[in-house]
């Protein structure tokens, strides 16, 4: 195959990319919507397409308002900044994205101290843990300023927590006067997996972040949702972090298209189950039953050399831990890709054993 990456930007045909649901390319509909979008300067609040996207998201989540942000990370960081005072503690799950994968942003941007809670095995924080880890402000103690929850929980394998599993710790925090932020990068996956509406989760928390650029397939962008006053302040913090964007309706138009992909997330979940079943039959690999679109596979050999041989077979996945590999299904894959991926991984795995 010729190295024609500049002409199309597409991968070689035979590479199957299961690293993340962020690797999807915008569809023709998204490109068309972006190219014809009516736009204005969003820093002046004058981009009609972005205003439409924000209203649509607020409507979907049942919140008063919503805000388009460049990334999920910025959405989480803005929320933490808005909810807290410098020097407070934030309660986070031990493996949560906001604690583990955001460059200590809670410390860097908001001068917060993190207190972790082990939510194993599914990333669920109990009301008892909230009460046990709550710190009351005093002459010696900083006070708890925020509880963050995550759904689906990425590092625990895309687990889709029920509405009760979000409502219960949120209620405990509220009893203590502590606000709650939900990192719902894949909240629509959780809703589809549990057969509920995303708004049923949002109802119990003070702010929610959802990514448009993951399973929904948008090229760029995430949403932060909450009350009018929360979003007003979030808009200021977004500006502070350099996230104020001008004719962002170009991105927002693609985001509106992406929201139409919510129900089809069920297909990704089904393909993840097929993939997990196939991989689990391969000697040296152990895959549990996935709850959504993430398949965590334990490898008997170290993950790195195994992944290198997968890559030689044209299969890309992510190393998650020394002996854990994550495969992620998404809208650029079909059933044939899943079968081909299982075959490629089988060759990579058994090649090592011979
Ligand atoms: C991907 C992800 C984020 C961050 O989103 P980016 O757009 O990559 O910054 C935050 N939380 C969770 C749970 C994620 O999976």
Coordinates of C-alpha atoms and ligand atoms in Angstrom, one line a residue:
X1 CA 0.0 0.0 0.0
X2 CA 1.4 3.4 -0.9
X3 CA 2.1 5.9 1.9
X4 CA -0.6 8.3 0.8
X5 CA -1.4 9.6 4.3
X6 CA -1.5 13.2 3.1
X7 CA -4.2 12.5 0.5
X8 CA -6.8 10.8 2.7
X9 CA -5.5 10.8 6.3
X10 CA -7.0 7.3 6.6
X11 CA -5.1 4.4 8.1
X12 CA -4.0 1.5 6.0
X13 CA -7.1 -0.5 5.3
X14 CA -6.1 -3.5 7.2
X15 CA -5.4 -1.8 10.5
X16 CA -8.2 -2.3 13.1
X17 CA -7.9 0.4 15.7
X18 CA -9.3 -0.7 19.1
X19 CA -7.3 1.7 21.2
X20 CA -10.2 4.0 22.0
X21 CA -13.5 5.3 20.8
X22 CA -11.8 8.7 20.2
X23 CA -10.1 7.4 17.1
X24 CA -13.3 7.6 14.9
X25 CA -13.3 9.9 11.9
X26 CA -16.1 12.4 11.5
X27 CA -18.9 11.0 9.2
X28 CA -19.9 12.6 5.9
X29 CA -23.0 14.0 7.7
X30 CA -20.8 15.7 10.3
X31 CA -18.5 17.1 7.7
X32 CA -21.4 18.4 5.7
X33 CA -23.1 19.9 8.9
X34 CA -19.8 21.6 9.8
X35 CA -19.3 23.1 6.4
X36 CA -22.8 24.6 6.2
X37 CA -23.2 25.6 9.8
X38 CA -24.4 29.1 10.6
X39 CA -21.8 30.6 12.9
X40 CA -20.9 33.7 14.9
X41 CA -18.4 34.7 17.7
X42 CA -19.2 32.3 20.6
X43 CA -17.1 34.4 23.0
X44 CA -19.8 37.0 22.5
X45 CA -22.4 34.3 22.8
X46 CA -23.3 34.9 19.1
X47 CA -22.8 31.5 17.5
X48 CA -26.4 30.2 16.8
X49 CA -25.2 26.6 16.2
X50 CA -23.3 26.4 19.4
X51 CA -26.2 28.0 21.3
X52 CA -28.4 25.3 19.7
X53 CA -26.0 22.5 20.8
X54 CA -25.9 23.9 24.4
X55 CA -29.7 24.1 24.6
X56 CA -30.1 20.6 23.2
X57 CA -27.6 19.2 25.7
X58 CA -29.3 20.9 28.6
X59 CA -32.6 19.5 27.3
X60 CA -31.2 16.0 27.1
X61 CA -29.8 16.1 30.6
X62 CA -32.6 18.0 32.1
X63 CA -30.3 20.8 33.4
X64 CA -30.9 24.6 33.2
X65 CA -27.9 25.2 31.0
X66 CA -24.9 23.6 29.3
X67 CA -21.5 24.7 27.9
X68 CA -19.4 23.5 25.0
X69 CA -15.8 22.8 26.0
X70 CA -12.8 21.7 24.0
X71 CA -12.2 18.5 25.9
X72 CA -13.6 16.3 28.7
X73 CA -10.5 17.1 30.7
X74 CA -11.2 20.8 30.6
X75 CA -14.9 20.2 31.5
X76 CA -13.9 18.2 34.6
X77 CA -11.3 20.8 35.6
X78 CA -13.7 23.7 35.1
X79 CA -16.3 22.0 37.3
X80 CA -13.8 21.4 40.1
X81 CA -12.7 25.0 40.0
X82 CA -16.3 26.4 40.0
X83 CA -17.5 24.1 42.9
X84 CA -14.6 24.6 45.3
X85 CA -12.4 27.0 47.2
X86 CA -8.6 26.9 47.1
X87 CA -7.2 24.4 49.7
X88 CA -10.2 22.2 50.0
X89 CA -10.3 18.4 49.6
X90 CA -12.0 16.6 46.7
X91 CA -13.2 13.0 47.1
X92 CA -12.4 11.0 44.1
X93 CA -12.5 7.3 43.2
X94 CA -9.0 5.8 43.3
X95 CA -8.9 4.9 39.6
X96 CA -10.9 7.9 38.4
X97 CA -9.9 9.8 35.3
X98 CA -10.0 13.2 37.1
X99 CA -7.5 11.9 39.6
X100 CA -5.3 9.6 37.6
X101 CA -5.2 10.9 34.0
X102 CA -5.5 14.7 34.2
X103 CA -1.9 15.7 35.1
X104 CA -2.9 16.5 38.7
X105 CA -5.0 19.3 37.3
X106 CA -7.0 19.5 40.5
X107 CA -3.8 20.6 42.3
X108 CA -2.5 22.7 39.4
X109 CA -5.6 24.6 38.5
X110 CA -7.6 24.7 41.6
X111 CA -5.1 24.1 44.4
X112 CA -7.1 21.2 45.7
X113 CA -6.0 18.2 47.7
X114 CA -7.4 14.8 46.6
X115 CA -8.7 12.2 49.0
X116 CA -9.2 8.9 47.2
X117 CA -11.8 6.3 47.9
X118 CA -11.4 2.7 46.6
X119 CA -14.5 1.9 44.6
X120 CA -13.4 -1.6 43.4
X121 CA -14.4 -3.6 41.6
X122 CA -16.8 -1.4 39.6
X123 CA -15.9 2.2 40.5
X124 CA -18.8 2.7 42.8
X125 CA -18.5 4.9 45.8
X126 CA -20.9 4.1 48.7
X127 CA -22.6 6.6 51.0
X128 CA -20.7 5.0 53.9
X129 CA -17.4 5.9 52.1
X130 CA -18.6 9.4 51.6
X131 CA -19.4 9.8 55.3
X132 CA -16.2 8.1 56.4
X133 CA -14.0 10.3 54.2
X134 CA -15.8 13.6 54.7
X135 CA -13.6 16.2 56.4
X136 CA -15.3 19.1 58.2
X137 CA -13.4 22.4 57.9
X138 CA -11.8 23.5 61.1
X139 CA -8.7 25.3 62.4
X140 CA -6.6 22.3 61.3
X141 CA -8.5 20.7 58.5
X142 CA -9.3 21.9 55.0
X143 CA -12.9 20.7 54.6
X144 CA -14.3 18.6 51.8
X145 CA -15.3 20.8 48.8
X146 CA -16.5 18.3 46.2
X147 CA -17.3 14.7 45.4
X148 CA -16.6 13.5 41.9
X149 CA -18.2 10.4 40.5
X150 CA -17.5 8.7 37.1
X151 CA -19.9 6.8 34.8
X152 CA -19.2 4.7 32.9
X153 CA -16.1 4.1 34.9
X154 CA -13.2 3.9 32.4
X155 CA -10.4 2.2 34.4
X156 CA -12.8 -0.3 36.0
X157 CA -13.6 -1.5 32.5
X158 CA -16.5 0.7 31.3
X159 CA -18.8 -0.3 34.1
X160 CA -22.2 1.2 33.8
X161 CA -23.4 2.2 37.2
X162 CA -27.1 2.3 37.9
X163 CA -29.0 5.5 38.7
X164 CA -29.1 4.4 42.3
X165 CA -25.3 3.9 42.4
X166 CA -24.9 7.6 41.5
X167 CA -27.9 8.9 43.5
X168 CA -26.9 7.3 46.8
X169 CA -23.4 8.8 47.2
X170 CA -24.6 12.1 45.8
X171 CA -27.3 12.2 48.4
X172 CA -24.8 11.4 51.2
X173 CA -22.6 14.3 49.9
X174 CA -25.5 16.7 49.7
X175 CA -26.5 15.8 53.3
X176 CA -23.0 17.0 54.3
X177 CA -23.3 20.2 52.1
X178 CA -20.8 18.9 49.6
X179 CA -21.6 19.4 45.8
X180 CA -21.2 16.6 43.4
X181 CA -19.7 16.5 39.9
X182 CA -20.3 13.5 37.5
X183 CA -17.6 12.7 35.0
X184 CA -19.9 11.2 32.4
X185 CA -17.4 11.1 29.5
X186 CA -19.4 8.0 28.4
X187 CA -22.6 8.8 30.2
X188 CA -24.7 7.9 27.2
X189 CA -23.1 4.5 27.2
X190 CA -24.1 4.1 30.8
X191 CA -27.7 5.2 30.0
X192 CA -28.0 2.8 27.0
X193 CA -26.5 -0.1 29.0
X194 CA -29.0 0.5 31.9
X195 CA -32.0 1.3 29.8
X196 CA -32.4 4.7 31.3
X197 CA -32.2 8.4 30.3
X198 CA -29.0 10.3 30.9
X199 CA -31.1 12.9 32.6
X200 CA -31.9 10.4 35.4
X201 CA -28.3 10.5 36.4
X202 CA -27.9 14.3 36.0
X203 CA -30.9 14.8 38.3
X204 CA -28.9 13.8 41.3
X205 CA -25.7 15.8 40.8
X206 CA -24.7 19.5 40.5
X207 CA -22.8 19.2 37.3
X208 CA -22.1 16.7 34.5
X209 CA -19.5 16.4 31.9
X210 CA -20.2 14.3 28.7
X211 CA -17.8 13.8 25.8
X212 CA -19.1 14.2 22.2
X213 CA -15.8 13.0 20.8
X214 CA -15.9 9.4 22.2
X215 CA -18.6 6.9 21.3
X216 CA -20.8 9.6 19.8
X217 CA -18.2 10.2 17.2
X218 CA -17.7 14.0 17.0
X219 CA -14.3 15.2 16.0
X220 CA -13.8 17.6 18.9
X221 CA -15.6 18.6 22.0
X222 CA -17.3 17.8 25.3
X223 CA -20.2 19.4 27.2
X224 CA -20.5 20.6 30.8
X225 CA -24.1 20.9 32.2
X226 CA -25.6 22.3 35.3
X227 CA -27.6 25.2 36.7
X228 CA -27.6 28.6 35.1
X229 CA -25.4 30.1 37.8
X230 CA -22.9 27.1 37.6
X231 CA -22.7 27.5 33.8
X232 CA -22.3 31.3 34.0
X233 CA -19.3 30.8 36.2
X234 CA -18.0 27.8 34.2
X235 CA -18.0 30.1 31.1
X236 CA -15.6 32.5 33.0
X237 CA -13.3 29.7 34.0
X238 CA -13.3 28.3 30.5
X239 CA -12.1 31.7 29.3
X240 CA -9.5 31.7 32.0
X241 CA -8.1 28.4 30.9
X242 CA -7.9 29.6 27.3
X243 CA -11.0 27.6 26.2
X244 CA -13.1 30.5 24.8
X245 CA -13.6 29.7 21.1
X246 CA -14.8 31.9 18.3
X247 CA -16.8 30.4 15.3
X248 CA -17.1 27.1 17.3
X249 CA -20.4 26.3 15.6
X250 CA -18.2 24.5 13.0
X251 CA -17.5 22.0 15.8
X252 CA -20.9 22.3 17.4
X253 CA -22.7 21.3 14.1
X254 CA -20.7 18.1 14.2
X255 CA -21.6 17.7 17.8
X256 CA -25.3 18.0 17.1
X257 CA -24.9 15.2 14.5
X258 CA -23.0 13.1 17.0
X259 CA -25.9 13.3 19.5
X260 CA -28.0 11.4 17.0
X261 CA -25.6 8.4 17.6
X262 CA -26.8 7.8 21.2
X263 CA -29.0 4.8 20.6
X264 CA -26.5 3.1 18.3
X265 CA -24.0 2.8 21.2
X266 CA -25.9 -0.4 21.9
X267 CA -24.2 -1.9 18.8
X268 CA -20.8 -1.0 20.3
X269 CA -21.7 -2.8 23.5
X270 CA -22.9 -5.9 21.6
X271 CA -19.6 -6.0 19.6
X272 CA -17.6 -5.6 22.8
X273 CA -19.4 -8.7 24.1
X274 CA -18.6 -10.6 20.9
X275 CA -15.0 -9.4 21.1
X276 CA -14.6 -10.4 24.8
X277 CA -16.0 -13.8 24.2
X278 CA -13.6 -14.4 21.3
X279 CA -10.6 -13.1 23.1
X280 CA -11.3 -15.1 26.3
X281 CA -11.0 -18.3 24.3
X282 CA -7.4 -17.5 23.3
X283 CA -4.8 -19.2 25.4
X284 CA -3.0 -16.7 27.7
X285 CA -5.8 -14.1 27.6
X286 CA -8.6 -13.6 30.1
X287 CA -11.5 -11.2 29.3
X288 CA -14.5 -10.6 31.6
X289 CA -17.9 -9.8 30.3
X290 CA -17.9 -6.1 29.3
X291 CA -20.8 -3.9 30.5
X292 CA -20.4 -1.3 27.7
X293 CA -17.8 -0.7 24.9
X294 CA -14.6 -1.3 26.8
X295 CA -13.0 -4.8 27.0
X296 CA -10.4 -5.3 29.6
X297 CA -8.1 -8.3 28.9
X298 CA -5.7 -9.7 31.4
X299 CA -2.6 -11.1 29.7
X300 CA -0.5 -13.8 31.3
X301 CA 2.6 -12.4 29.6
X302 CA 3.5 -8.6 30.0
X303 CA 1.1 -6.4 28.0
X304 CA 3.8 -4.5 26.0
X305 CA 5.3 -7.4 23.9
X306 CA 1.9 -8.8 23.4
X307 CA 0.6 -5.5 22.1
X308 CA 3.7 -5.2 19.8
X309 CA 2.8 -8.5 18.2
X310 CA -0.9 -7.5 17.9
X311 CA 0.3 -4.4 16.0
X312 CA 2.3 -6.6 13.7
X313 CA -1.0 -8.3 12.9
X314 CA -2.6 -4.9 12.3
X315 CA -4.6 -4.8 15.6
X316 CA -4.2 -1.8 17.9
X317 CA -5.2 -1.8 21.5
X318 CA -4.0 0.1 24.7
X319 CA -1.8 -1.0 27.5
X320 CA -3.6 -0.2 30.7
X321 CA -1.4 -1.9 33.3
X322 CA 1.6 -4.2 33.2
X323 CA -0.7 -7.1 32.4
X324 CA -3.9 -5.5 31.3
X325 CA -4.9 -4.4 27.8
X326 CA -7.9 -2.4 26.9
X327 CA -9.8 -3.0 23.6
X328 CA -12.5 -0.4 22.8
X329 CA -15.3 -0.8 20.2
X330 CA -16.7 2.2 18.3
X331 CA -18.7 3.4 15.3
X332 CA -15.9 2.9 12.8
X333 CA -16.0 -0.9 13.3
X334 CA -18.3 -3.5 12.0
X335 CA -18.9 -7.2 12.7
X336 CA -16.3 -8.2 10.2
X337 CA -13.7 -6.1 12.0
X338 CA -14.5 -7.8 15.3
X339 CA -14.0 -11.2 13.7
X340 CA -10.8 -10.1 12.0
X341 CA -9.5 -8.6 15.3
X342 CA -10.1 -11.8 17.2
X343 CA -8.2 -13.7 14.5
X344 CA -5.4 -11.2 14.5
X345 CA -5.0 -11.3 18.3
X346 CA -5.1 -15.1 18.2
X347 CA -2.2 -15.2 15.8
X348 CA -0.3 -12.6 18.0
X349 CA -1.0 -14.6 21.2
X350 CA -0.3 -18.1 19.9
X351 CA 2.8 -17.0 17.9
X352 CA 4.4 -16.1 21.2
X353 CA 3.7 -19.6 22.6
X354 CA 5.1 -21.6 19.7
Ligands
LIG1 C1 -11.7 10.5 28.1 C2 -12.2 10.8 29.4 C3 -12.0 12.1 30.0 C4 -11.3 13.2 29.2 O1 -11.8 13.5 28.0 P1 -10.8 14.2 26.9 O2 -11.7 14.8 25.9 O3 -9.9 13.1 26.4 O4 -10.0 15.2 27.7 C5 -12.5 12.3 31.2 N1 -13.1 11.3 31.9 C6 -13.2 10.0 31.5 C7 -13.9 9.0 32.3 C8 -12.7 9.7 30.2 O5 -12.8 8.5 29.8

